[in-house]
Short mmCIF file of C-alpha atoms in Angstrom, two decimals:
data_model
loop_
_atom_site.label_atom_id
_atom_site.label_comp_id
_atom_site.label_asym_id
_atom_site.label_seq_id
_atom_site.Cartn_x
_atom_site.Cartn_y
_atom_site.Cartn_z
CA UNK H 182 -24.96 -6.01 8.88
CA UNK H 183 -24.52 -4.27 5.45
CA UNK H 184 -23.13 -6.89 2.86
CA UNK H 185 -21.11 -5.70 -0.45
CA UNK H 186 -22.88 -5.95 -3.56
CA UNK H 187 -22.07 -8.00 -6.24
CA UNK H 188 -21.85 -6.19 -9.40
CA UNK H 189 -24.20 -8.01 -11.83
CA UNK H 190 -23.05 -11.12 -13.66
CA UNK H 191 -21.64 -11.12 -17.30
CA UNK H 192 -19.35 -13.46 -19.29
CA UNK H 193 -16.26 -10.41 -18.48
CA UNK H 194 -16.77 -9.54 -15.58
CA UNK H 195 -18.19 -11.93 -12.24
CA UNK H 196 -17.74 -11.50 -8.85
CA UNK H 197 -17.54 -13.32 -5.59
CA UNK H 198 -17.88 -13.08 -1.74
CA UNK H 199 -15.80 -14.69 0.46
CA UNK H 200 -14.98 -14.72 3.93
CA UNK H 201 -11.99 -13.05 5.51
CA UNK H 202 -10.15 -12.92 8.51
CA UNK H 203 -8.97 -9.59 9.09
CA UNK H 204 -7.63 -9.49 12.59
CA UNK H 205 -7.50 -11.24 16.08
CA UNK H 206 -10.74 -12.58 16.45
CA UNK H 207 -12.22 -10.45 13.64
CA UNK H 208 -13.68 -11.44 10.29
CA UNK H 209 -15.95 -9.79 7.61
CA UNK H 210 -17.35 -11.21 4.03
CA UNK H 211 -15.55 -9.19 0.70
CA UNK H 212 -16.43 -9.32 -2.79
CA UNK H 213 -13.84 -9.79 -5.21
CA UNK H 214 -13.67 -9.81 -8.72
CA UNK H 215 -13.37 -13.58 -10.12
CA UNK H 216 -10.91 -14.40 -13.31
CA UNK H 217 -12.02 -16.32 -16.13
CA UNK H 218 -12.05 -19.90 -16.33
CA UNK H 219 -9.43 -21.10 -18.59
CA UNK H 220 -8.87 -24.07 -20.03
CA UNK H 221 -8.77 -26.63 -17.72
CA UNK H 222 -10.20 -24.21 -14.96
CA UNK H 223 -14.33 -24.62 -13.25
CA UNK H 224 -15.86 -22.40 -11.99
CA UNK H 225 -17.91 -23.81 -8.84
CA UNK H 226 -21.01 -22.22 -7.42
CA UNK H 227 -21.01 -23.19 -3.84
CA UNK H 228 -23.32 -24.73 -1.90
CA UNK H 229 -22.05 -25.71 1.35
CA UNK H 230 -18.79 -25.49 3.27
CA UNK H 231 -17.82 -26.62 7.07
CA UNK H 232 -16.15 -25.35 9.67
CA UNK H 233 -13.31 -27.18 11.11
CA UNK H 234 -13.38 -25.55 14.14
CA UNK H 235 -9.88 -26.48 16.04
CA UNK H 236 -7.94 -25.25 12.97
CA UNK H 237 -10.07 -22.80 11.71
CA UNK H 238 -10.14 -20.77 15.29
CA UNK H 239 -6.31 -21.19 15.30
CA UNK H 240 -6.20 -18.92 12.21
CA UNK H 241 -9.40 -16.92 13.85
CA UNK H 242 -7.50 -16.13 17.22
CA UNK H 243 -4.11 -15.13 15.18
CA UNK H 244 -2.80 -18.55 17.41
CA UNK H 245 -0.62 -19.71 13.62
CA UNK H 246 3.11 -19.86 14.70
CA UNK H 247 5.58 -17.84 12.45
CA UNK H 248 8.41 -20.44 11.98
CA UNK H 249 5.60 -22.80 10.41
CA UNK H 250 2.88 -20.38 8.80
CA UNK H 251 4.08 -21.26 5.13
CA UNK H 252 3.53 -24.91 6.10
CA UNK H 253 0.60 -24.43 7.56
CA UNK H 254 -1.46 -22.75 4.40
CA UNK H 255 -4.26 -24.09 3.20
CA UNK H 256 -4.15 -25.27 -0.67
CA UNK H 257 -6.40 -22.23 -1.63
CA UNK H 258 -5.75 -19.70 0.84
CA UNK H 259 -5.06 -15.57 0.01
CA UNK H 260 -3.31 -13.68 2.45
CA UNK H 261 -0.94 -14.60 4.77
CA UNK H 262 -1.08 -15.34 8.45
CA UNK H 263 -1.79 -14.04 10.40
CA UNK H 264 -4.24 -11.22 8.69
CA UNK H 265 -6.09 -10.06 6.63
CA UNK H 266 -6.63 -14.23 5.03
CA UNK H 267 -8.88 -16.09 3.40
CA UNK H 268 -8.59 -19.39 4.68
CA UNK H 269 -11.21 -22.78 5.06
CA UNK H 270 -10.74 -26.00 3.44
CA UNK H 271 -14.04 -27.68 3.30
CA UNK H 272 -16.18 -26.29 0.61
CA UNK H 273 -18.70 -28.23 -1.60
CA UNK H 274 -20.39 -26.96 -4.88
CA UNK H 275 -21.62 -27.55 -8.22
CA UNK H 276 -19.26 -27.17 -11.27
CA UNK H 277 -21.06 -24.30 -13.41
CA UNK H 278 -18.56 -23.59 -16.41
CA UNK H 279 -15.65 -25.72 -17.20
CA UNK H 280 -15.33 -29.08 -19.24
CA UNK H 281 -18.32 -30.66 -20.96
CA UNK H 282 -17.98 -33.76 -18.41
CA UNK H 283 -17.71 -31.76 -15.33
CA UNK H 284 -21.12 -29.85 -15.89
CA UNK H 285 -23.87 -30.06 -13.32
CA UNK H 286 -21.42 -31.95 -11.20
CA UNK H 287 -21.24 -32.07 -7.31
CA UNK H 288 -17.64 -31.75 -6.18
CA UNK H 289 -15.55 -31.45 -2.99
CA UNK H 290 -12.74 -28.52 -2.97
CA UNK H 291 -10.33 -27.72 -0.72
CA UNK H 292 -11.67 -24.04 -0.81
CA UNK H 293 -11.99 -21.18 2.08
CA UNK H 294 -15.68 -20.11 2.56
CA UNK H 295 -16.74 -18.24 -1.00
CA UNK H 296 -19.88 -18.29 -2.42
CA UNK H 297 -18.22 -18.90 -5.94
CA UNK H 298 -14.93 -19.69 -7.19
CA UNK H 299 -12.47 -20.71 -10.44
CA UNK H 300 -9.96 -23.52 -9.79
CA UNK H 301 -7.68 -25.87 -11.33
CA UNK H 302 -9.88 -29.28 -12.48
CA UNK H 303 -7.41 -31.16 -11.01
CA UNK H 304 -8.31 -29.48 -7.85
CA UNK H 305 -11.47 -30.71 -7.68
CA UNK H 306 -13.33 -34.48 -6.08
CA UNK H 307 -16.35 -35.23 -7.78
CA UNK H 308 -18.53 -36.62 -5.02
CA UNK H 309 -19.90 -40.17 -5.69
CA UNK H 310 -23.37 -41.89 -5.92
CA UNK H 311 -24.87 -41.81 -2.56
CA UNK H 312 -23.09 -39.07 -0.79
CA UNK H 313 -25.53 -36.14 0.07
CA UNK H 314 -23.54 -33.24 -1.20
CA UNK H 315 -24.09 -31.49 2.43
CA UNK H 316 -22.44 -34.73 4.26
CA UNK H 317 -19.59 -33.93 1.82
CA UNK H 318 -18.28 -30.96 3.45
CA UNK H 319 -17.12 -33.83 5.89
CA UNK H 320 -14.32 -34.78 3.09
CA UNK H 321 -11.31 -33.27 4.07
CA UNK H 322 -12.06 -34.35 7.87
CA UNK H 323 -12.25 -38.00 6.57
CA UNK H 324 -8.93 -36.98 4.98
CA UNK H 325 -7.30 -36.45 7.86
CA UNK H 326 -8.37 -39.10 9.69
CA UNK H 327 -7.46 -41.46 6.98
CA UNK H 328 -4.01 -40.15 6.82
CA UNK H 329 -3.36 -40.98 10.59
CA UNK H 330 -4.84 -44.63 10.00
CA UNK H 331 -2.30 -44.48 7.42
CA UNK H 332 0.24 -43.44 9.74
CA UNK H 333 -0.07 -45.94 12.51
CA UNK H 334 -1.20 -48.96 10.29
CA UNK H 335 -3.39 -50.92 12.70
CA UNK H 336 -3.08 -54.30 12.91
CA UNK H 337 -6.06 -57.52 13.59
CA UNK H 338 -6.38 -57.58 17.55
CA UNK H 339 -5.03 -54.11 18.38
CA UNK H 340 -6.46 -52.25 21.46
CA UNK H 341 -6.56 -48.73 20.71
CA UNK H 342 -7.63 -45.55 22.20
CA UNK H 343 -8.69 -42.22 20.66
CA UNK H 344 -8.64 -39.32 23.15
CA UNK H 345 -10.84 -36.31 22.80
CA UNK H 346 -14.45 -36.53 20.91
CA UNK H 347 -14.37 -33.88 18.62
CA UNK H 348 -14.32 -33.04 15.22
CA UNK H 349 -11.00 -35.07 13.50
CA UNK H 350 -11.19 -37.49 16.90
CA UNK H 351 -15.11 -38.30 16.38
CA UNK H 352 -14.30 -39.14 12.67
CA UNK H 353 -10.73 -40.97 13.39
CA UNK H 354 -12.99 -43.55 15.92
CA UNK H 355 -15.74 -43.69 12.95
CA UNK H 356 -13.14 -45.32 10.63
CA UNK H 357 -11.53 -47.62 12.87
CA UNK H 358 -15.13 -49.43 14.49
CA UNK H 359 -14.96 -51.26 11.41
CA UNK H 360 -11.46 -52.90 11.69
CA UNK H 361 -10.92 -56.22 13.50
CA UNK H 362 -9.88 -54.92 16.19
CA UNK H 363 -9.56 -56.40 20.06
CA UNK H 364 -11.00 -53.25 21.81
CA UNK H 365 -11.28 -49.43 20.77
CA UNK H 366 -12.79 -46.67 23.23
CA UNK H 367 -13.16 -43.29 22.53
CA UNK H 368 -12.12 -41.47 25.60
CA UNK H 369 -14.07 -37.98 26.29
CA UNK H 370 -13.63 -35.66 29.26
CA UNK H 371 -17.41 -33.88 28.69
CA UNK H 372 -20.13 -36.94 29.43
CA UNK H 373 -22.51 -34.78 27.37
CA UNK H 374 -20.81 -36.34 23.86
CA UNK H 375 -21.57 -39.82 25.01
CA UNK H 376 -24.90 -40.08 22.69
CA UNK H 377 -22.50 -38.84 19.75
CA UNK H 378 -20.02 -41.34 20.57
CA UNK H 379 -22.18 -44.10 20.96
CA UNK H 380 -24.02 -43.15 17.67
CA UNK H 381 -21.00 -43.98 15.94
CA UNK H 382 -21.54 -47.15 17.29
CA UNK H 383 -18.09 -46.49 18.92
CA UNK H 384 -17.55 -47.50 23.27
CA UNK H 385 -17.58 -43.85 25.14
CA UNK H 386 -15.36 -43.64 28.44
CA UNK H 387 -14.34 -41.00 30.65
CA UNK H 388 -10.83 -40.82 31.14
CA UNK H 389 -10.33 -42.41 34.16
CA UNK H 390 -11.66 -45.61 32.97
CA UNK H 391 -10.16 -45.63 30.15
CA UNK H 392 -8.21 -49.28 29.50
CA UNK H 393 -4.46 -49.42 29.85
CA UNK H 394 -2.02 -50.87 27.57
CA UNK H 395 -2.75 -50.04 24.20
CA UNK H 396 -1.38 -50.60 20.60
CA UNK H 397 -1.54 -46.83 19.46
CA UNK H 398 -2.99 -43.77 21.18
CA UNK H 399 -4.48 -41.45 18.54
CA UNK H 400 -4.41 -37.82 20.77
CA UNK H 401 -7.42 -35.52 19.21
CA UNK H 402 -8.09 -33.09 22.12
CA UNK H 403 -5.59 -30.69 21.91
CA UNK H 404 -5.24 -30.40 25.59
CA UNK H 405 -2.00 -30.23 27.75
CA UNK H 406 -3.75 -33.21 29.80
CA UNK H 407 -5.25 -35.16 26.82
CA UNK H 408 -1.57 -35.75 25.85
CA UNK H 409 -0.51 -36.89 29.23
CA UNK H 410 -3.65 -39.44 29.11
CA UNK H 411 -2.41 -40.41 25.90
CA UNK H 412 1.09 -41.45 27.43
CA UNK H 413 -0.64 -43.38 30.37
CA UNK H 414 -2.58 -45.14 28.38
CA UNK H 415 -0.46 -46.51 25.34
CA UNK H 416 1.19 -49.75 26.74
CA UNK H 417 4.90 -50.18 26.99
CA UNK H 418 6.91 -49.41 23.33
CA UNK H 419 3.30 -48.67 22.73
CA UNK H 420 2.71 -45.62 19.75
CA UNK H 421 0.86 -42.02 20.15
CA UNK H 422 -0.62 -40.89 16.56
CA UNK H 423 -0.52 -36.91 17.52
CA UNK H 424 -3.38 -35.11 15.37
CA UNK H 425 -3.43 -32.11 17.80
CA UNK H 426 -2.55 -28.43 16.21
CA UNK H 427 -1.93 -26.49 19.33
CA UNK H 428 -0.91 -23.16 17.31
CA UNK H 429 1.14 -21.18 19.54
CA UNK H 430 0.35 -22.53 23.12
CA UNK H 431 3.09 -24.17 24.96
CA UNK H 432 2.44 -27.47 26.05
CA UNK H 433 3.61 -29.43 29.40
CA UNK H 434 4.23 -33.17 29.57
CA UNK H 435 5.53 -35.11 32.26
CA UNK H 436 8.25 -36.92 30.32
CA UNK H 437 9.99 -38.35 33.17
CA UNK H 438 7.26 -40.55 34.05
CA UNK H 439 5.58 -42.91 31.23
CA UNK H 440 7.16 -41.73 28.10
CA UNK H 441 10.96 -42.73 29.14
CA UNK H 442 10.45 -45.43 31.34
CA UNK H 443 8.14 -47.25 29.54
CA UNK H 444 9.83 -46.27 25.81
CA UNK H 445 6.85 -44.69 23.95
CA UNK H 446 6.58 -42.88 20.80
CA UNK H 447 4.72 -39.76 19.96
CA UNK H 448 4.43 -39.40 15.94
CA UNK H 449 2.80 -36.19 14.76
CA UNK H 450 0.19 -36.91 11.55
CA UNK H 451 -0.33 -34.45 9.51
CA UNK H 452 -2.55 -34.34 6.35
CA UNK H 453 -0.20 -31.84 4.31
CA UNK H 454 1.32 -34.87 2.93
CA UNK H 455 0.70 -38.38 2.37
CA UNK H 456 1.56 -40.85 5.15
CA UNK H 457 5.42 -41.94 4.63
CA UNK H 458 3.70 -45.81 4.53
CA UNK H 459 1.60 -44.78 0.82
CA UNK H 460 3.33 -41.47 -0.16
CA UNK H 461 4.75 -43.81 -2.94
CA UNK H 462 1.74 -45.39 -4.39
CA UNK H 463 -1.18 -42.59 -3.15
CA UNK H 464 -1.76 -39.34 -4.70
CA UNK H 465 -3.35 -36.88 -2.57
CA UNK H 466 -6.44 -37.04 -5.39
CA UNK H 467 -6.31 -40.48 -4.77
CA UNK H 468 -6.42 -39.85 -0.82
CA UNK H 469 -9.53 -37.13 -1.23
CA UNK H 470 -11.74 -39.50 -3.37
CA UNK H 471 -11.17 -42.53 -1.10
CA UNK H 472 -12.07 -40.11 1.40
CA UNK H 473 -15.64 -38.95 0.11
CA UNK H 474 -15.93 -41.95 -0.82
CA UNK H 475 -16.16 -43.43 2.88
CA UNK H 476 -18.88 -40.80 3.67
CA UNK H 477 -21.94 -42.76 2.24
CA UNK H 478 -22.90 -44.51 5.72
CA UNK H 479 -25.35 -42.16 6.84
CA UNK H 480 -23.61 -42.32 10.33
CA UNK H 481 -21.50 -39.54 9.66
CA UNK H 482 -24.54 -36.65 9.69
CA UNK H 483 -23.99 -37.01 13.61
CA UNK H 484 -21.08 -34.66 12.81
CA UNK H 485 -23.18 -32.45 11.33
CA UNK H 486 -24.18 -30.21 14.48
CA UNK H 487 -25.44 -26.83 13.39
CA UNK H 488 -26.43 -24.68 9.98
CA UNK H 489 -25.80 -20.92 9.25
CA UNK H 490 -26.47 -18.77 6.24
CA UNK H 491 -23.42 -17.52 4.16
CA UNK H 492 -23.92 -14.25 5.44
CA UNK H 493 -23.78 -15.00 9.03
CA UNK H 494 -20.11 -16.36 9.22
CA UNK H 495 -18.64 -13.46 10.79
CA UNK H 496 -21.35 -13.71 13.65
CA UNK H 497 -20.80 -17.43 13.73
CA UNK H 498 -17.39 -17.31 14.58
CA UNK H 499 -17.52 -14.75 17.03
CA UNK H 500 -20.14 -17.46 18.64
CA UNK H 501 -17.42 -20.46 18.02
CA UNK H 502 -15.12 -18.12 19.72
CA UNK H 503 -16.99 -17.19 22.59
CA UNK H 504 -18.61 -20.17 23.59
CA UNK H 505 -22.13 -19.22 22.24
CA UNK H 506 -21.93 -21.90 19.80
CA UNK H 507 -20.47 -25.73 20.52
CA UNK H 508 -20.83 -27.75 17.48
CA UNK H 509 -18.32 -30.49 15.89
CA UNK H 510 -18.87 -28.99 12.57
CA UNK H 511 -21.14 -26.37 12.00
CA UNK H 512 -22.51 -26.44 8.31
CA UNK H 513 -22.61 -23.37 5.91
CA UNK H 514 -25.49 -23.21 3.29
CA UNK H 515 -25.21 -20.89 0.32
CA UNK H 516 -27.91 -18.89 -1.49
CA UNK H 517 -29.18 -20.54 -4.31
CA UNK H 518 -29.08 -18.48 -7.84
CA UNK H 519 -31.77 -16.37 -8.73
CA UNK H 520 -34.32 -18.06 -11.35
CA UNK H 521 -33.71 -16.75 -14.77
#
């Protein structure tokens, strides 16, 4: 495909290419012109971003809901829903111009997919000591996960179940295998994840042997009959953490069967704002760096499932689309700078 040029750099005038979504299952890279950093401002050469794939093909498909698409953008989107929009949220780059202590440093931004771009400083997670700057596109992932921990505040002993082995659910089982905890299974339709599930060091089960009477129910798979597993497995009065998007589809749930009679919960989790139990004494800053912070156990490149250049995202989410490609999250690497 023929890319747009960037015009040559200068301290007026820079420019930028970023990925768009133009239509129903259609998307193409733009150059734009970039502003000027002002005070306060970095601009960030990138060098990686992910692809969270549930939410990002909800946008891709045109599947973003009317009544909620304000709620629903992303902190640094352009564009509205459902096209043309420039939307992503898991960049990482290297702070080029902006304050003297932000130089040369790796950061995490809540950015679509752009090879360069000025933001706010405050915008911006520098990414600690012994996180791999590539591992980092992870961040906002860990972010949401952490907000639904957040949300259903386990407690020592708790059996728990996480249902569906993607992406958020994957990372959601990472963080709990490490709390005292009487039993947690990570319940997957597709046997083929079992060696990712059980490289998290995490107990893989299909879903009908998944144990019964659980504390909370975290639902990731976004599925009409995920949900319904959810509600047979939580135990009586027992709690569903809902971290599904399902867009615009209609979903079906037998609610005259477990959910009355046995007086369950389903509370939705979502990583707009801080969970109503720290809202009070957590930023979202505060959230983010805890966040990155949690990605130094090398564990988490299991998530990692595929690379692409910059220049073939349009291709690559025609692939996500179509079935071509299957990864968790696929990873985006950026051209590096031309040596002066």
């Amino acid at each position: 495909m023929t890319l747009p040029q960037h015009a040559p750099r200068n301290t007026h005038t820079q420019t930028a290419l970023a990925y768009w979504t133009v239509g129903p299952c259609q998307g193409e890279l733009r150059s734009e012109e970039l502003p000027a950093p002002d005070q306060g401002d970095a601009l960030v050469r990138a060098l990686y971003s992910g692809i969270s794939r549930g939410t990002e093909l909800v946008v891709h498909e045109a599947h973003v809901p009317p009544r909620v698409a304000k709620k629903m953008r992303a902190p640094h989107q352009t564009g509205d829903f459902p096209a043309p929009v420039k939307f992503g949220y898991l960049s990482v780059g290297v702070v080029e111009e902006g304050p003297e202590d932000w130089i040369a440093q790796n950061v995490f931004c809540l950015h679509p997919h752009q090879d360069r771009y000025v933001v706010p400083i405050t915008t911006l997670t520098r990414i600690p000591d012994g996180v791999p700057a590539r591992r980092a596109v992870l961040t906002g992932i860990a972010e949401i996960a952490l907000n639904a921990l957040w949300e259903a505040v386990p407690r020592l002993g708790d059996r728990i179940a996480v249902v569906g082995a993607g992406l958020v659910g994957g990372m959601t089982a990472a963080l709990l295998r490490d709390f005292p905890l009487e039993r947690l299974q990570l319940v997957e339709t597709d046997p083929g994840k079992r060696g990712f599930v059980e490289s998290l060091g995490v107990e893989f089960v299909l879903p009908d042997d998944a144990k019964q009477d659980c504390d909370i129910v975290f639902h990731c798979s976004a599925t009409d009959e995920g949900l319904v597993r959810s509600l047979q497995l939580a135990g009586d009065e027992g709690e569903i953490i809902e971290m599904s998007w399902y867009g615009d589809r209609k979903v079906s749930l037998p609610l005259g069967e477990d959910f009355h009679a046995r007086r369950l919960s389903i509370r939705a989790s979502q990583v707009g704002v801080v969970a109503r139990s720290r809202r009070h004494r957590r930023t979202s800053s505060e959230r983010l760096e805890l966040a990155v912070s949690l990605l130094r156990d090398p564990v988490f490149d299991a998530f990692l499932t595929g690379e692409s250049q910059f220049e073939e995202l349009p291709e690559v989410f025609q692939g996500l689309e179509n079935g071509e490609l299957d990864d968790l999250c696929r990873v985006i690497t950026y051209p590096k700078p031309p040596k002066a």
